PDB file of C-alpha atoms in Angstrom:
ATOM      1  CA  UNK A   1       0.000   0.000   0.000  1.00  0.00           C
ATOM      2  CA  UNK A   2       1.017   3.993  -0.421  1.00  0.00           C
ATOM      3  CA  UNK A   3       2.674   5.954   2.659  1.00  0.00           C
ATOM      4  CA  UNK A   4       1.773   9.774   3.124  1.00  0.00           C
ATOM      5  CA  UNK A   5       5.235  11.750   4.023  1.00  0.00           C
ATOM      6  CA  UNK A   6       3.881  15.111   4.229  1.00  0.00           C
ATOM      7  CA  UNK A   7       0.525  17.135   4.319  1.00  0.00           C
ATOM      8  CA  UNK A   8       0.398  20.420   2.892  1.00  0.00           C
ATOM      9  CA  UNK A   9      -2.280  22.740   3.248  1.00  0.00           C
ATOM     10  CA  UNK A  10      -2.223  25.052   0.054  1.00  0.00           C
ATOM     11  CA  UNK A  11      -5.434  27.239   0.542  1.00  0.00           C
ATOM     12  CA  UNK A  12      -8.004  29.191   3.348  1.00  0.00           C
ATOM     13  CA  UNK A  13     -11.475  29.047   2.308  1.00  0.00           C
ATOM     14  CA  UNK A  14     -15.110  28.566   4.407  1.00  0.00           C
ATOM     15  CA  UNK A  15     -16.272  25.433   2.386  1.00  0.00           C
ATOM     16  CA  UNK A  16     -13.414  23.868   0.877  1.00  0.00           C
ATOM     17  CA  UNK A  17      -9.990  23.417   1.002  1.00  0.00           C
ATOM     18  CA  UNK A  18      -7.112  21.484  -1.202  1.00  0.00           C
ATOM     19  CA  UNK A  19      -4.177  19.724   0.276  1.00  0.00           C
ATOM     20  CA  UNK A  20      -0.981  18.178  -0.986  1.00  0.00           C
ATOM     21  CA  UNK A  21       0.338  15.387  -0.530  1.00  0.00           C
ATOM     22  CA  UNK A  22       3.510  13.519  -0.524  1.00  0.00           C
ATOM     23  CA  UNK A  23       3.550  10.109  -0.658  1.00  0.00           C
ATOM     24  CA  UNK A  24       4.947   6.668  -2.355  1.00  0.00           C
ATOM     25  CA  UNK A  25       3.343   4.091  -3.539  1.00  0.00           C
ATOM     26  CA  UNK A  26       3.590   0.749  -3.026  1.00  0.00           C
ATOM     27  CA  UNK A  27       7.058  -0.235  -4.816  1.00  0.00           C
ATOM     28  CA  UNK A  28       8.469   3.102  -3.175  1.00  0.00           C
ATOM     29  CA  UNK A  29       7.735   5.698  -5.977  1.00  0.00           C
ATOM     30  CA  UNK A  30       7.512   9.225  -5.577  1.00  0.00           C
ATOM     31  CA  UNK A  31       3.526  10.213  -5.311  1.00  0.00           C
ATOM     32  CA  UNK A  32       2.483  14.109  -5.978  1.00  0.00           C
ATOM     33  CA  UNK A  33      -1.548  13.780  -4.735  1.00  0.00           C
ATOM     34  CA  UNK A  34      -3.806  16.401  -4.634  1.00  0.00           C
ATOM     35  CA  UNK A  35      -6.967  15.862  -1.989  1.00  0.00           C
ATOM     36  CA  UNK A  36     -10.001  18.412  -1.899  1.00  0.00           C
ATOM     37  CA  UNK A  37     -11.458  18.452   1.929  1.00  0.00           C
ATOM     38  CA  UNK A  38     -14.674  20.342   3.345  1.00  0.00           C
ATOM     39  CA  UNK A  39     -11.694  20.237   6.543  1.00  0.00           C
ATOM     40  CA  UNK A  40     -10.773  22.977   7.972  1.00  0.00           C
ATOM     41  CA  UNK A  41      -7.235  21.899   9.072  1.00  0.00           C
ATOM     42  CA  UNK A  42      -5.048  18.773   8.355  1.00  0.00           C
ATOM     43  CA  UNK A  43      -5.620  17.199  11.413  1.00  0.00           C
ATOM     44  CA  UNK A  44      -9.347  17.396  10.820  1.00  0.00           C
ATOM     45  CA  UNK A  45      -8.975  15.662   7.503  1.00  0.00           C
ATOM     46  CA  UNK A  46     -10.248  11.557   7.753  1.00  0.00           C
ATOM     47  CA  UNK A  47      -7.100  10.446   6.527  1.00  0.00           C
ATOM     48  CA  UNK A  48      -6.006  11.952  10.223  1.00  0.00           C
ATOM     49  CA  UNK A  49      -9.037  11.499  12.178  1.00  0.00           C
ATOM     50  CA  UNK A  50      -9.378   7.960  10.726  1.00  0.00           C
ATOM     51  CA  UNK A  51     -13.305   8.543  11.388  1.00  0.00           C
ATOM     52  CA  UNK A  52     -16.083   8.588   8.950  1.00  0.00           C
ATOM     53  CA  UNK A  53     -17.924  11.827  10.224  1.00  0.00           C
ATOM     54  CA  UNK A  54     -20.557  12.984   7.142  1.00  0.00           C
ATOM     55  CA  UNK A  55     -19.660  16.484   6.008  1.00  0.00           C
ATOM     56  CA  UNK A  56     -23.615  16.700   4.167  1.00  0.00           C
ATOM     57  CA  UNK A  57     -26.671  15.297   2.922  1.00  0.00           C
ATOM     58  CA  UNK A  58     -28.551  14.305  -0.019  1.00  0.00           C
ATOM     59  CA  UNK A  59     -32.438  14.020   0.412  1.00  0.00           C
ATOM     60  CA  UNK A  60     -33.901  11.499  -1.613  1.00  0.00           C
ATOM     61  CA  UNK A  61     -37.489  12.713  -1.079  1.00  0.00           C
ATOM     62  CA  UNK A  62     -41.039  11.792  -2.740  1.00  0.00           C
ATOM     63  CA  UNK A  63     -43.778  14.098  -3.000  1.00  0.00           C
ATOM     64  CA  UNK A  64     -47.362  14.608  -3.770  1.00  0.00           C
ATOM     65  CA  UNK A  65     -50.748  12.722  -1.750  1.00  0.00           C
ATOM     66  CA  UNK A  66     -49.699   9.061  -3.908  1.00  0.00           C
ATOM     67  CA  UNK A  67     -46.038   9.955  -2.779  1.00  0.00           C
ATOM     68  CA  UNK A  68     -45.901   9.352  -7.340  1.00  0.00           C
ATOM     69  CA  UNK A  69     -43.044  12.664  -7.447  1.00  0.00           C
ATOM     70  CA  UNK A  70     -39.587  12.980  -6.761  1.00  0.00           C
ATOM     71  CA  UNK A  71     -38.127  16.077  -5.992  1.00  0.00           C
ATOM     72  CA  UNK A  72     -35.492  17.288  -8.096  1.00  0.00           C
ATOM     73  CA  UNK A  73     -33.378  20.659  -8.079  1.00  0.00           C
ATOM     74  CA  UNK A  74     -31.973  22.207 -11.941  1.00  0.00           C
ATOM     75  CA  UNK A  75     -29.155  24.107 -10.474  1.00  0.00           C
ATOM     76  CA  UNK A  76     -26.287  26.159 -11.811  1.00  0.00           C
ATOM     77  CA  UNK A  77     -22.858  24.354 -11.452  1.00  0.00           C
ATOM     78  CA  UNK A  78     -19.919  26.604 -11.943  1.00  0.00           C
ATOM     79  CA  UNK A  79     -17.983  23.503 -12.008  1.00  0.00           C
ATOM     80  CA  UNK A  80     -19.578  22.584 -15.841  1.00  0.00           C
ATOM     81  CA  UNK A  81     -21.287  26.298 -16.457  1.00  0.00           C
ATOM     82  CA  UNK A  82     -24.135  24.710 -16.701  1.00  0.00           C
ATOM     83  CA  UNK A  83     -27.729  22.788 -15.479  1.00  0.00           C
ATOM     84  CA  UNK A  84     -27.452  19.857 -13.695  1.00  0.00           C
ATOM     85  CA  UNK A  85     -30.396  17.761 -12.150  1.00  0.00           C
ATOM     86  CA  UNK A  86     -29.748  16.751  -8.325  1.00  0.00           C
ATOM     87  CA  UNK A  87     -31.016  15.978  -5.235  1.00  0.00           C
ATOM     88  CA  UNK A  88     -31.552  18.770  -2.736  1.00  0.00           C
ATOM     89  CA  UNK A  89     -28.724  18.236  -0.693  1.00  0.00           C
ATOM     90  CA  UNK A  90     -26.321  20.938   1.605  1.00  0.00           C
ATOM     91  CA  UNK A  91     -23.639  20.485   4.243  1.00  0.00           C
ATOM     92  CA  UNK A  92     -24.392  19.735   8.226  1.00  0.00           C
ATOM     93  CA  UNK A  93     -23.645  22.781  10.606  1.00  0.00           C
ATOM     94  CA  UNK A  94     -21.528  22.188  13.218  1.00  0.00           C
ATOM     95  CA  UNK A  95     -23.891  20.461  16.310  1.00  0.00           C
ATOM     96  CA  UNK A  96     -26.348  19.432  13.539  1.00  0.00           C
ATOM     97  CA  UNK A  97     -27.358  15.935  13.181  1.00  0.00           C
ATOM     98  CA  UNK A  98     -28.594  14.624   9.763  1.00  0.00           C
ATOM     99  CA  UNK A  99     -32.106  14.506  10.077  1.00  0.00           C
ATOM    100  CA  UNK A 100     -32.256  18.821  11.123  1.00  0.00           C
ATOM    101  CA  UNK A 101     -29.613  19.293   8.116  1.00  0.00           C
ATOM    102  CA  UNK A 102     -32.023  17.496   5.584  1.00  0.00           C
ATOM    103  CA  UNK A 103     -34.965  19.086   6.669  1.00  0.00           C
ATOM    104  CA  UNK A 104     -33.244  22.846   7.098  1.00  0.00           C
ATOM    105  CA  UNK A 105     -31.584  22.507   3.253  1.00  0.00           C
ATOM    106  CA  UNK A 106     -35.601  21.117   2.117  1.00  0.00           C
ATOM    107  CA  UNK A 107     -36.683  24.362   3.364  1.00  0.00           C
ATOM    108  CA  UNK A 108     -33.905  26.338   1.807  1.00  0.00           C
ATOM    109  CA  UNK A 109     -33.505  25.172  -1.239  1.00  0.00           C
ATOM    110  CA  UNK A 110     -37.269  23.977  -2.205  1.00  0.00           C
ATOM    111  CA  UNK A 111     -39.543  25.378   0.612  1.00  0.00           C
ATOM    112  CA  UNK A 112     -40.759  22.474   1.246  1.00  0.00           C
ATOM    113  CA  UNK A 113     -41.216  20.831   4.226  1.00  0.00           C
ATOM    114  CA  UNK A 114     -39.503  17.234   4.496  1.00  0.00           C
ATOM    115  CA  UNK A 115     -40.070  14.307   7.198  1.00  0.00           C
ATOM    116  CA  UNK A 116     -37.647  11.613   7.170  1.00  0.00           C
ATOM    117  CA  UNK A 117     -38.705   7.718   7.171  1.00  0.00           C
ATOM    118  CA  UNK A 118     -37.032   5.998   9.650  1.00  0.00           C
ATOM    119  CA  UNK A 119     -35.093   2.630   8.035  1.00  0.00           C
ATOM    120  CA  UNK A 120     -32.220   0.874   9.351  1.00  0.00           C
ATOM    121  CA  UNK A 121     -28.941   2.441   9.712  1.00  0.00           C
ATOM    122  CA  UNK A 122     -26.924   0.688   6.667  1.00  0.00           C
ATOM    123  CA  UNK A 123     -29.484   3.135   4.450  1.00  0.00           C
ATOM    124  CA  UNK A 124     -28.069   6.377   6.278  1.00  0.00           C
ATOM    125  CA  UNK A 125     -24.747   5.751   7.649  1.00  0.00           C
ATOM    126  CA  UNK A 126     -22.840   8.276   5.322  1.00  0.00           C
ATOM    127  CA  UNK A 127     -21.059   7.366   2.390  1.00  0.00           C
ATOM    128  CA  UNK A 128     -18.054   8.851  -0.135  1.00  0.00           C
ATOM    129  CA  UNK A 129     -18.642  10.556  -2.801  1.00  0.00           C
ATOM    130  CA  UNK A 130     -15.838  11.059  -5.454  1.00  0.00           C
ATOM    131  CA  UNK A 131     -12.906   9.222  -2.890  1.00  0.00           C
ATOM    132  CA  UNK A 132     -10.648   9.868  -6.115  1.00  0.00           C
ATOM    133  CA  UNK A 133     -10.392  13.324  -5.347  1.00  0.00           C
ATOM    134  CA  UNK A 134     -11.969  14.140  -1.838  1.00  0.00           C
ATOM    135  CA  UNK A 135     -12.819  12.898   1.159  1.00  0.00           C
ATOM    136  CA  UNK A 136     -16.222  14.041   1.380  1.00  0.00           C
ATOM    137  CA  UNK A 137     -18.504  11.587   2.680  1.00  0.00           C
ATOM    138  CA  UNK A 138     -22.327  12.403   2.485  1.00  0.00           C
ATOM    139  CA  UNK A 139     -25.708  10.615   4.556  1.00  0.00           C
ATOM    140  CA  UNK A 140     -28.603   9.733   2.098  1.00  0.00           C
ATOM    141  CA  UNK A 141     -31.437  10.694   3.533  1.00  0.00           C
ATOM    142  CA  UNK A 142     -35.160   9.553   2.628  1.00  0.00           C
ATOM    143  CA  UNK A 143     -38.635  10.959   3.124  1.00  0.00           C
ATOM    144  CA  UNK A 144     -41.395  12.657   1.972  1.00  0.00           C
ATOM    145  CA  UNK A 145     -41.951  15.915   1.319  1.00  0.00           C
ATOM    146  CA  UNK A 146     -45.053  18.290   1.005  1.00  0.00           C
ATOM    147  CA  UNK A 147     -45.873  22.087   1.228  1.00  0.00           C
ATOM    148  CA  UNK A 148     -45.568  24.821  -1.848  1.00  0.00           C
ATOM    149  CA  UNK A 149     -42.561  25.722  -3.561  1.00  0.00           C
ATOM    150  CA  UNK A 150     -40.736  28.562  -2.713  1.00  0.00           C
ATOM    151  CA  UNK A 151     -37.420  30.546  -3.845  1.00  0.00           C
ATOM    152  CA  UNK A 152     -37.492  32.736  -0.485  1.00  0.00           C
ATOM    153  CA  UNK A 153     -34.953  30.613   1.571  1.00  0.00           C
ATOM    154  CA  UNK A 154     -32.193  30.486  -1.698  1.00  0.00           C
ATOM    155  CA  UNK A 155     -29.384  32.067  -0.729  1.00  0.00           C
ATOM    156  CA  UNK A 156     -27.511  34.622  -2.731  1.00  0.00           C
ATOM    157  CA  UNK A 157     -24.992  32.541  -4.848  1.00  0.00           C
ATOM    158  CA  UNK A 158     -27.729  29.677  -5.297  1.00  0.00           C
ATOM    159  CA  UNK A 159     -29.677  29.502  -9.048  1.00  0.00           C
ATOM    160  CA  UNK A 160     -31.527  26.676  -8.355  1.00  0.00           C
ATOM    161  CA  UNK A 161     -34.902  25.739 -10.229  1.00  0.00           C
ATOM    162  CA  UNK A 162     -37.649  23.155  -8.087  1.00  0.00           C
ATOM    163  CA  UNK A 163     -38.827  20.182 -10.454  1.00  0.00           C
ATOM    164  CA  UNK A 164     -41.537  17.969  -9.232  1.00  0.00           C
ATOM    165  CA  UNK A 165     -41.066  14.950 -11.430  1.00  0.00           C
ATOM    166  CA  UNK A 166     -43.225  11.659 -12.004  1.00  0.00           C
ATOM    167  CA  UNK A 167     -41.841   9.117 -13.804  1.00  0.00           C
ATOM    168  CA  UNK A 168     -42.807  10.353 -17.586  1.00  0.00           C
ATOM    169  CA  UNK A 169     -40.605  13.446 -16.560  1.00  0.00           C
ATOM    170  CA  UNK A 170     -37.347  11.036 -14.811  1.00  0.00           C
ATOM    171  CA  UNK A 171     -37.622   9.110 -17.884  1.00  0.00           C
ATOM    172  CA  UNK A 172     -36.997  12.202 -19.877  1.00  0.00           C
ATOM    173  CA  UNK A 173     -34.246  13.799 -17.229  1.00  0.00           C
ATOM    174  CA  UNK A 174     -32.220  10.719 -17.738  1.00  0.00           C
ATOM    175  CA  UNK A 175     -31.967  10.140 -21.072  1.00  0.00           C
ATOM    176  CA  UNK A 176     -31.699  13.950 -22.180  1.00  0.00           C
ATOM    177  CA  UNK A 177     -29.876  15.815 -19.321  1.00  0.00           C
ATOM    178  CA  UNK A 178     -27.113  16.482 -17.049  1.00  0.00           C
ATOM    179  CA  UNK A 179     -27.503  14.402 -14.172  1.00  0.00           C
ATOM    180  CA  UNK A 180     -25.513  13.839 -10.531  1.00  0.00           C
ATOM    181  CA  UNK A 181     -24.568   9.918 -10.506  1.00  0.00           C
ATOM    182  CA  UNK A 182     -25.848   9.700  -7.156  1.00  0.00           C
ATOM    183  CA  UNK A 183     -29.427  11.374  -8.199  1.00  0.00           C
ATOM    184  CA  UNK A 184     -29.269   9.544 -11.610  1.00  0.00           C
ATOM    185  CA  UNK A 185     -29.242   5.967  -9.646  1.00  0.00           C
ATOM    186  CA  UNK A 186     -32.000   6.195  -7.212  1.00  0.00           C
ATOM    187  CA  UNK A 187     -34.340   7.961 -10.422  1.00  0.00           C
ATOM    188  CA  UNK A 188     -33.764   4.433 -11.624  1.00  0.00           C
ATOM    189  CA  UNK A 189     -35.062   3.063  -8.505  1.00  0.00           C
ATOM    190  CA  UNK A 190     -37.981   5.446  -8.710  1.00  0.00           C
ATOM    191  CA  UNK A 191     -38.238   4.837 -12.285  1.00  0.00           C
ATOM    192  CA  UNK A 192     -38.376   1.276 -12.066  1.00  0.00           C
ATOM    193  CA  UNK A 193     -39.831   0.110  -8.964  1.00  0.00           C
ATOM    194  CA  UNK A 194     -43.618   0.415  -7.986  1.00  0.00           C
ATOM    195  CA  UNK A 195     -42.398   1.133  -4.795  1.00  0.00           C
ATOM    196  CA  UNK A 196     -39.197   3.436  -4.736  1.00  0.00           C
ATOM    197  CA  UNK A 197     -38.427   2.802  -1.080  1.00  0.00           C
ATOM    198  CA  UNK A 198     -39.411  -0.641  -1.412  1.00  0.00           C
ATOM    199  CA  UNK A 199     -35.326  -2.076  -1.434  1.00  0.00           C
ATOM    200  CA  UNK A 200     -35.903  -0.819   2.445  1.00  0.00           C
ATOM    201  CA  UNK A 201     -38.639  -2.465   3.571  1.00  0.00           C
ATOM    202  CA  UNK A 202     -41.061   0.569   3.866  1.00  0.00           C
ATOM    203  CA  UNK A 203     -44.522   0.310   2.774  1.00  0.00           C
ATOM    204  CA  UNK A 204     -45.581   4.067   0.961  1.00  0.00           C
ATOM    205  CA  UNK A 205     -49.467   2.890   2.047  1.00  0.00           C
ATOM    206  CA  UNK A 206     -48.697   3.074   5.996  1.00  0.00           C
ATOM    207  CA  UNK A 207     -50.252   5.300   7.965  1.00  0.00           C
ATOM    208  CA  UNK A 208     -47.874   6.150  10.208  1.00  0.00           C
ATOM    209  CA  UNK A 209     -45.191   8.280   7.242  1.00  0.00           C
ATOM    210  CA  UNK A 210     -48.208  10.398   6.040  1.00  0.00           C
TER     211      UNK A 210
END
């Protein structure tokens, strides 16, 4: 396996930070490795913590009295200068546990107002998202949501457009736009499966997650 020498930090920002590294690999090579970190510092970085705290959350989130919408967000990615379909989906304040993060960024970035289903822990425990560049780990979160759309709560830097989409409309988003991977594979699930949540064990028809 690779050995880390050295950690550099070679920026300051709020939200994200990049950080060299120098390393070998396994037959002692010289390694030049770039890592992009929502941490603050080095020692708050996994590879020093060794822990798997999440930095965010993506909210997986149905919508609508036959729970037959998924709720999408069209927002502006500098990254591609362009539209991309996503979940909603934000970072957890510090103190904040995932369930008030997913419900907060519903309310921000939809207006909507989300309630989580409760399913076992493998579903939520968080999860990496591009490892080959960061290591920002993310919970899934799932739910339903209901309310009326809003763009009050969108912050300043945020050009994000609210799509309520059935599965005529996820059929469409998937084979004609610009989709996050994550978002792309659960629209199959939702695309596919009479039951979206049904790979959990949650019945849409009980009472008790209306």
């Amino acid at each position: 396996m690779g050995q880390i020498k050295k950690i550099t930090k070679l920026t300051d920002n709020r939200f994200l930070n990049m950080y060299h590294l120098d390393a070998e690999n396994r037959v002692g090579g010289k390694v030049n490795y770039y890592v992009a970190s929502r941490a603050k510092q080095i020692e708050d970085m996994q590879l020093s913590t060794r822990k798997n705290v999440p930095d965010g959350v993506t909210i997986y989130s149905l919508y609508g009295e036959k729970k037959d919408r998924v709720v999408l967000i069209r927002q502006y990615r500098y990254t591609i200068d362009d539209f991309i379909y996503e979940f909603p989906a934000g970072l957890i304040d510090e103190g904040e546990d995932y369930q008030t993060a997913c419900i907060r960024e519903m309310k921000e970035e939809t207006g909507l107002v989300f309630h989580p289903v409760k399913t076992d822990e493998m579903y939520t425990r968080p999860f990496y998202t591009s490892i080959g560049m960061t290591d920002e780990s993310n919970v899934l979160a799932y739910g339903y949501a209901e309310g009326t759309v809003s763009r009050n709560y969108l912050e300043d830097n945020e050009t994000i457009e609210v799509v309520l989409a059935d599965r005529e409309e996820v059929r469409r988003i998937l084979k004609e736009e610009r989709v996050a991977v994550m978002c792309a594979h659960m629209l199959m699930h939702f695309l596919s499966d009479e039951n979206p949540f049904g790979f959990m064990g949650i019945d849409l028809t009980d009472e008790s997650i209306k």
